[in-house]
Amino acid sequence: MTQLRQLLEIIWTFFKIGALTFGGGYSMLPMLQRETVERQHWLDENKLADYFALSQCLPGLIAVNMAVMIGYQQKKTAGAVAAVIGVVLPSFVVILIVAALLSNYMHIAAVASAFAGIRVAVAALVIYSVYGMFKNGVKDWVAFVIFIVALILMLLFNISPIPVIIGAAIAGILIGQMRMCR
Amino acid sequence: MIYLLLFWEFFKIGVFAIGGGLSTLPFLYQLSDKYGWFTNSELTNMIAVSESTPGPLGANMATYAGYHTAGIGGSFFANLGLVLPSIIIVIIVCQFLSRFNENTKVQNAFWGLRPAVVGLIAAVAVSLIQIAIFTGINSGLFGTVDVKALILFAVMLPLIFIFKKHPVFYIAIAAVVGIVCKL
C-alpha cells in the first residue's frame, strides 16, 4: 500500500513538473529544483546538477531522462516508469485537445492566416536556438567542419540523421585519439 | 500496423535524438519526407503548438505527430516509442554513473556529435524559412517570395535576438500579424 502511495507521489510530482514547464529542457530546471529538492527532498542541489548534465548527454528527451534518473533512485524501475508517465501525461492530454481542435478549425481563413504568421515566428525562433547551440557546441575549426558536413548532408542529400550522428561520434573518438598521440 | 510503425520510428528517434527537444526535429522532418504522415508546413504548425503548450517539446511533438497520423492510439505508441529507449539506456547508465562521464572515449564521441546535431538542426531551420517565406516551393529551389512574410521575418528575427522573451510571446504576436495582414 505504501509502495503504491509512493509511486502515485512520484507520478503527481512529475505531472506538476511536466504541466508547468514550457518548452522542456533548460526551462524545467527551476520546477525540478522546487519539487524534487525543496519539497520532496529526494536529492540535493549537487546531485540534481549532475543528473541534469548527464541527461543532456544521453539519448532521448532531457525531461524524460531526468524523470528516469530521479524515479529510479527513489523506487527502482517502477519509480522510473512512474516518473516518465507523470512527466509525459500533461503533453499527451493538452496536445490531444489542441490537435483535435485545430483540425476542425484549420479551414477557417483567419486561423490559416494566423498559422502562416506563426510559421514565420517559428522559423526565426529555431534560428535563434541554433545560434545558441552553435556558440556552445562549435568552438574550433574541426567542430566547424563537422557542423558544415552535417548541414550539407541533411540539406542537399536529405540523408537520415542516424548515420550522420553515428559518423560524427566515431569521428570525435578518432580525432580525440589522434590528438592524444601527438 | 501503423501503430507498430509509429512505435518503431519514434523508438529510433528516442535512441538517436541527443540533446533534448529540438534535436527530434531533423528526424520528424525526415519522417514527413519518408511516409507523408504530415506535410512540412504541418510540421511547422506542430513546432508552434509544442512551443506554446506545457510539457517537454519532444513529447508534445510525438503526441501531435502520432495524433495526426493515427489518432489517439497513434499518440500513445509514438510516445511509448520515444520514452522507452530513455528508460532502458538511463537505467543502464545509472549502474555505472561515475565511470560513464569520465570515460575519454565517451567525452570525445560527444565532442564530435554536438556540432553534427547543431548542423542537422540548422538544416531544418533553412527548410523552415523556405516554408514560411516562399510560396510554390516546387517551382525551383526557393520558389516565389511572399513579401509580407519576408517583412515579418526581417522584423521578428532581430527582436528575438535583442529581447530574448519566451517563444509564446513571439508566436502570439506573429499570429495577430498573420490575421491582420491576411498572410
Coordinates of C-alpha atoms in Angstrom, one line a residue:
Chain A
M1 CA 0.0 0.0 0.0
T2 CA 2.7 2.4 0.9
Q3 CA 4.5 1.2 -2.2
L4 CA 1.5 2.3 -4.4
R5 CA 1.2 5.6 -2.5
Q6 CA 4.9 6.4 -3.1
L7 CA 4.5 5.6 -6.8
L8 CA 1.5 7.9 -7.0
E9 CA 3.5 10.6 -5.3
I10 CA 6.2 10.3 -7.9
I11 CA 3.6 10.4 -10.8
W12 CA 2.0 13.5 -9.2
T13 CA 5.3 15.3 -8.7
F14 CA 6.4 14.8 -12.2
F15 CA 3.0 15.6 -13.6
K16 CA 3.3 19.0 -12.0
I17 CA 6.8 19.5 -13.4
G18 CA 5.5 18.5 -16.9
A19 CA 2.4 20.7 -16.7
L20 CA 4.2 23.8 -15.6
T21 CA 7.2 23.9 -17.9
F22 CA 7.0 25.3 -21.4
G23 CA 9.4 24.0 -24.0
G24 CA 11.2 21.4 -21.8
G25 CA 14.9 21.2 -21.4
Y26 CA 16.5 24.1 -19.5
S27 CA 13.2 25.7 -18.7
M28 CA 12.2 22.8 -16.5
L29 CA 15.2 23.2 -14.1
P30 CA 13.6 25.7 -11.7
M31 CA 10.4 23.5 -11.4
L32 CA 12.5 20.3 -10.9
Q33 CA 14.5 22.0 -8.2
R34 CA 11.4 23.3 -6.3
E35 CA 9.6 20.0 -6.5
T36 CA 12.3 17.3 -6.1
V37 CA 14.9 19.1 -4.0
E38 CA 13.0 21.7 -1.8
R39 CA 9.6 19.9 -1.4
Q40 CA 10.3 16.2 -1.6
H41 CA 14.0 16.2 -0.5
W42 CA 14.6 13.3 -2.9
L43 CA 18.1 14.6 -3.8
D44 CA 20.3 17.7 -3.2
E45 CA 21.3 20.5 -5.5
N46 CA 24.6 18.9 -6.5
K47 CA 23.1 15.7 -7.4
L48 CA 20.4 17.5 -9.4
A49 CA 23.1 19.4 -11.3
D50 CA 25.0 16.1 -12.0
Y51 CA 21.8 14.4 -13.2
F52 CA 21.0 17.4 -15.4
A53 CA 24.4 17.4 -17.1
L54 CA 24.2 13.6 -17.7
S55 CA 20.6 13.9 -19.1
Q56 CA 21.8 16.3 -21.8
C57 CA 24.5 13.8 -22.9
L58 CA 22.2 10.8 -23.1
P59 CA 19.8 9.9 -25.9
G60 CA 16.2 11.0 -25.5
L61 CA 14.4 14.0 -24.1
I62 CA 16.2 15.8 -21.3
A63 CA 12.9 15.9 -19.2
V64 CA 12.3 12.2 -19.6
N65 CA 15.9 11.3 -18.8
M66 CA 15.7 13.4 -15.6
A67 CA 12.5 11.7 -14.7
V68 CA 14.0 8.2 -15.2
M69 CA 17.1 9.0 -13.0
I70 CA 15.2 10.5 -10.1
G71 CA 12.4 7.9 -10.3
Y72 CA 14.9 5.1 -10.5
Q73 CA 16.8 6.5 -7.5
Q74 CA 13.5 6.5 -5.5
K75 CA 11.8 3.3 -6.4
K76 CA 14.0 1.4 -9.0
T77 CA 12.4 0.6 -12.3
A78 CA 8.8 1.1 -11.1
G79 CA 9.7 4.5 -9.9
A80 CA 11.4 5.4 -13.3
V81 CA 8.3 4.3 -15.2
A82 CA 6.0 6.3 -12.8
A83 CA 8.1 9.4 -13.2
V84 CA 8.0 9.1 -17.0
I85 CA 4.3 8.7 -17.1
G86 CA 3.9 11.7 -14.9
V87 CA 6.1 14.0 -17.0
V88 CA 4.6 13.0 -20.3
L89 CA 1.0 12.9 -19.3
P90 CA 0.4 16.7 -19.5
S91 CA 1.8 16.8 -23.0
F92 CA -0.4 14.0 -24.0
V93 CA -3.6 15.5 -22.7
V94 CA -3.0 19.1 -23.8
I95 CA -1.7 18.3 -27.2
L96 CA -4.5 15.9 -28.0
I97 CA -7.1 18.6 -27.2
V98 CA -5.2 21.2 -29.2
A99 CA -4.7 18.9 -32.2
A100 CA -8.3 17.8 -32.2
L101 CA -9.5 21.5 -32.1
L102 CA -7.0 22.6 -34.8
S103 CA -8.0 20.0 -37.4
N104 CA -11.6 21.3 -37.0
Y105 CA -10.7 25.0 -37.3
M106 CA -7.9 24.9 -39.8
H107 CA -10.1 25.6 -42.8
I108 CA -11.2 29.0 -41.4
A109 CA -9.3 31.8 -43.2
A110 CA -8.3 33.7 -40.0
V111 CA -6.9 30.5 -38.4
A112 CA -4.9 29.7 -41.6
S113 CA -3.6 33.3 -41.7
A114 CA -2.6 33.1 -38.0
F115 CA -0.6 30.0 -38.6
A116 CA 1.0 31.5 -41.7
G117 CA 2.3 34.2 -39.4
I118 CA 3.2 31.7 -36.7
R119 CA 5.3 29.7 -39.1
V120 CA 7.4 32.8 -39.7
A121 CA 7.9 33.2 -36.0
V122 CA 8.9 29.6 -35.6
A123 CA 11.5 29.8 -38.3
A124 CA 13.0 32.8 -36.6
L125 CA 12.8 31.1 -33.2
V126 CA 14.6 28.0 -34.4
I127 CA 17.3 30.1 -35.9
Y128 CA 17.8 31.8 -32.6
S129 CA 18.1 28.4 -30.9
V130 CA 20.6 27.1 -33.5
Y131 CA 22.7 30.3 -32.9
G132 CA 22.8 29.5 -29.1
M133 CA 23.7 25.8 -29.7
F134 CA 26.3 26.8 -32.3
K135 CA 28.0 29.1 -29.8
N136 CA 28.2 26.3 -27.2
G137 CA 29.0 23.3 -29.4
V138 CA 31.1 24.6 -32.3
K139 CA 34.3 26.1 -30.7
D140 CA 37.2 25.2 -33.1
W141 CA 37.6 24.6 -36.8
V142 CA 37.3 20.8 -36.6
A143 CA 34.0 21.2 -35.0
F144 CA 33.0 23.7 -37.6
V145 CA 33.9 21.2 -40.4
I146 CA 31.7 18.6 -38.7
F147 CA 28.9 21.2 -38.4
I148 CA 29.1 22.1 -42.1
V149 CA 29.3 18.4 -43.3
A150 CA 26.2 17.5 -41.3
L151 CA 24.3 20.6 -42.5
I152 CA 25.1 19.8 -46.2
L153 CA 24.3 16.1 -45.9
M154 CA 20.9 16.9 -44.4
L155 CA 20.1 19.9 -46.6
L156 CA 21.3 18.8 -50.0
F157 CA 21.3 15.0 -49.9
N158 CA 18.4 14.6 -47.5
I159 CA 20.2 11.8 -45.7
S160 CA 18.8 10.3 -42.5
P161 CA 20.1 11.9 -39.3
I162 CA 21.1 8.5 -37.8
P163 CA 24.3 7.8 -39.9
V164 CA 25.3 11.4 -39.5
I165 CA 25.1 11.2 -35.7
I166 CA 26.9 7.8 -35.6
G167 CA 29.6 9.1 -38.0
A168 CA 30.2 12.2 -36.0
A169 CA 30.6 10.2 -32.8
I170 CA 33.1 7.9 -34.4
A171 CA 34.9 11.0 -35.9
G172 CA 35.0 12.5 -32.4
I173 CA 36.6 9.4 -30.9
L174 CA 39.2 9.1 -33.7
I175 CA 40.2 12.8 -33.7
G176 CA 40.4 12.6 -29.9
Q177 CA 42.8 9.7 -30.1
M178 CA 44.9 11.4 -32.7
R179 CA 45.3 14.4 -30.5
M180 CA 46.4 12.3 -27.6
C181 CA 49.1 10.6 -29.6
R182 CA 50.6 13.8 -30.7
Chain B
M1 CA 0.4 -1.9 -38.4
I2 CA 0.5 1.9 -38.4
Y3 CA 0.9 1.7 -34.6
L4 CA 3.8 -0.6 -34.8
L5 CA 5.4 1.6 -37.5
L6 CA 4.9 4.7 -35.4
F7 CA 6.3 3.0 -32.3
W8 CA 9.4 1.9 -34.3
E9 CA 10.1 5.2 -35.9
F10 CA 9.8 7.1 -32.6
F11 CA 11.9 4.4 -30.9
K12 CA 14.7 5.3 -33.3
I13 CA 14.2 9.0 -32.5
G14 CA 14.4 8.1 -28.8
V15 CA 17.7 6.3 -29.3
F16 CA 19.4 8.8 -31.6
A17 CA 18.0 12.3 -30.7
I18 CA 20.6 13.6 -28.3
G19 CA 20.4 17.0 -26.6
G20 CA 16.7 17.3 -26.0
G21 CA 13.6 18.7 -27.7
L22 CA 14.8 20.4 -30.9
S23 CA 17.1 17.5 -31.8
T24 CA 14.0 15.5 -32.6
L25 CA 13.3 18.0 -35.5
P26 CA 15.7 16.5 -38.1
F27 CA 14.1 13.1 -37.5
L28 CA 10.5 14.4 -37.8
Y29 CA 11.5 16.3 -40.9
Q30 CA 12.8 13.0 -42.4
L31 CA 9.5 11.2 -41.4
S32 CA 7.4 13.7 -43.3
D33 CA 9.5 13.0 -46.3
K34 CA 9.5 9.2 -45.9
Y35 CA 5.9 8.5 -45.1
G36 CA 4.0 11.6 -45.9
W37 CA 2.3 11.4 -42.4
F38 CA 2.3 15.2 -42.3
T39 CA 3.4 17.9 -44.6
N40 CA 6.4 20.2 -43.8
S41 CA 4.1 23.1 -43.2
E42 CA 2.1 21.0 -40.7
L43 CA 5.4 20.2 -39.0
T44 CA 5.9 23.9 -38.5
N45 CA 2.5 24.2 -37.0
M46 CA 3.4 21.3 -34.6
I47 CA 6.5 23.2 -33.5
A48 CA 4.4 26.3 -32.8
V49 CA 1.8 24.3 -30.8
S50 CA 4.5 22.4 -28.9
E51 CA 6.4 25.6 -28.0
S52 CA 3.2 27.2 -26.8
T53 CA 1.9 24.4 -24.6
P54 CA 3.3 23.0 -21.4
G55 CA 5.4 19.8 -21.3
P56 CA 8.7 18.6 -22.9
L57 CA 8.9 19.7 -26.6
G58 CA 9.7 16.1 -27.8
A59 CA 6.7 14.6 -26.0
N60 CA 4.5 17.3 -27.5
M61 CA 5.8 16.6 -31.0
A62 CA 5.3 12.9 -30.6
T63 CA 1.7 13.3 -29.4
Y64 CA 0.9 15.7 -32.2
A65 CA 2.6 13.7 -34.9
G66 CA 1.0 10.4 -33.6
Y67 CA -2.4 12.0 -33.5
H68 CA -2.0 13.5 -37.0
T69 CA -1.1 10.0 -38.3
A70 CA -3.3 7.6 -36.5
G71 CA -5.5 9.4 -33.8
I72 CA -5.2 8.9 -30.0
G73 CA -3.7 5.4 -30.4
G74 CA -1.0 6.9 -32.7
S75 CA -0.1 9.4 -30.0
F76 CA 0.2 6.7 -27.4
F77 CA 2.5 4.5 -29.5
A78 CA 4.6 7.4 -30.7
N79 CA 5.2 8.5 -27.0
L80 CA 5.8 4.9 -25.9
G81 CA 8.5 4.5 -28.6
L82 CA 10.0 7.9 -27.7
V83 CA 10.4 7.3 -24.0
L84 CA 11.3 3.5 -23.9
P85 CA 14.9 4.0 -25.1
S86 CA 15.4 6.7 -22.3
I87 CA 14.1 4.3 -19.7
I88 CA 16.4 1.5 -20.8
I89 CA 19.5 3.5 -21.5
V90 CA 19.4 5.8 -18.5
I91 CA 18.8 2.9 -16.1
I92 CA 21.8 1.0 -17.5
V93 CA 24.0 4.2 -17.3
C94 CA 22.8 4.7 -13.7
Q95 CA 24.5 1.4 -12.8
F96 CA 27.9 2.8 -13.6
L97 CA 27.2 6.5 -13.4
S98 CA 30.6 7.9 -12.4
R99 CA 32.6 5.8 -14.9
F100 CA 30.4 6.8 -17.9
N101 CA 31.1 10.6 -17.6
E102 CA 34.9 10.2 -17.0
N103 CA 35.5 7.8 -20.0
T104 CA 37.5 9.8 -22.6
K105 CA 36.0 7.8 -25.5
V106 CA 32.6 8.9 -24.4
Q107 CA 33.7 12.5 -24.0
N108 CA 35.3 12.5 -27.5
A109 CA 32.3 10.9 -29.1
F110 CA 30.1 13.8 -27.6
W111 CA 32.7 16.3 -28.7
G112 CA 32.2 15.1 -32.3
L113 CA 28.5 14.6 -32.0
R114 CA 27.4 18.0 -30.7
P115 CA 28.4 20.1 -33.8
A116 CA 26.8 17.5 -36.0
V117 CA 23.5 17.8 -34.1
V118 CA 23.7 21.6 -34.5
G119 CA 24.3 21.2 -38.2
L120 CA 21.3 18.9 -38.6
I121 CA 19.0 21.3 -36.8
A122 CA 20.4 24.2 -38.9
A123 CA 19.4 22.3 -42.0
V124 CA 15.9 22.1 -40.6
A125 CA 16.0 25.8 -39.9
V126 CA 16.7 26.5 -43.6
S127 CA 13.7 24.4 -44.6
L128 CA 11.5 26.2 -42.1
I129 CA 12.5 29.5 -43.7
Q130 CA 11.6 28.1 -47.1
I131 CA 8.2 27.0 -45.8
A132 CA 7.5 30.3 -44.0
I133 CA 8.6 32.8 -46.6
F134 CA 8.4 31.2 -50.0
T135 CA 5.4 30.1 -51.8
G136 CA 5.4 27.5 -54.6
I137 CA 8.4 25.6 -53.3
N138 CA 8.1 23.1 -56.1
S139 CA 9.0 25.6 -58.8
G140 CA 12.7 25.8 -58.2
L141 CA 14.8 25.7 -55.0
F142 CA 13.1 28.7 -53.4
G143 CA 10.0 29.5 -55.4
T144 CA 8.5 32.9 -55.1
V145 CA 8.9 35.2 -52.2
D146 CA 5.9 36.0 -50.1
V147 CA 6.7 39.7 -49.4
K148 CA 4.5 40.1 -46.3
A149 CA 6.1 37.0 -44.7
L150 CA 9.6 38.2 -45.6
I151 CA 9.0 41.6 -43.9
L152 CA 7.5 39.9 -40.8
F153 CA 10.6 37.6 -40.7
A154 CA 13.0 40.5 -41.1
V155 CA 11.4 42.4 -38.2
M156 CA 10.9 39.3 -36.0
L157 CA 14.5 37.9 -36.1
P158 CA 16.3 40.9 -34.6
L159 CA 13.5 41.3 -32.0
I160 CA 14.1 37.7 -30.8
F161 CA 17.9 38.2 -30.6
I162 CA 17.5 41.5 -28.7
F163 CA 14.7 40.9 -26.3
K164 CA 15.1 37.1 -25.6
K165 CA 11.4 36.8 -24.5
H166 CA 9.6 33.5 -24.2
P167 CA 8.8 31.9 -27.6
V168 CA 5.0 32.0 -26.8
F169 CA 5.3 35.8 -26.8
Y170 CA 6.6 35.9 -30.4
I171 CA 4.2 33.2 -31.6
A172 CA 1.3 35.2 -30.3
I173 CA 2.4 38.4 -32.0
A174 CA 3.0 36.6 -35.3
A175 CA -0.5 35.1 -35.1
V176 CA -2.1 38.5 -34.7
V177 CA 0.1 40.0 -37.5
G178 CA -0.9 37.0 -39.7
I179 CA -4.6 37.6 -39.2
V180 CA -4.4 41.4 -39.6
C181 CA -2.2 41.3 -42.7
K182 CA -4.1 38.3 -44.2
L183 CA -0.9 36.3 -44.7

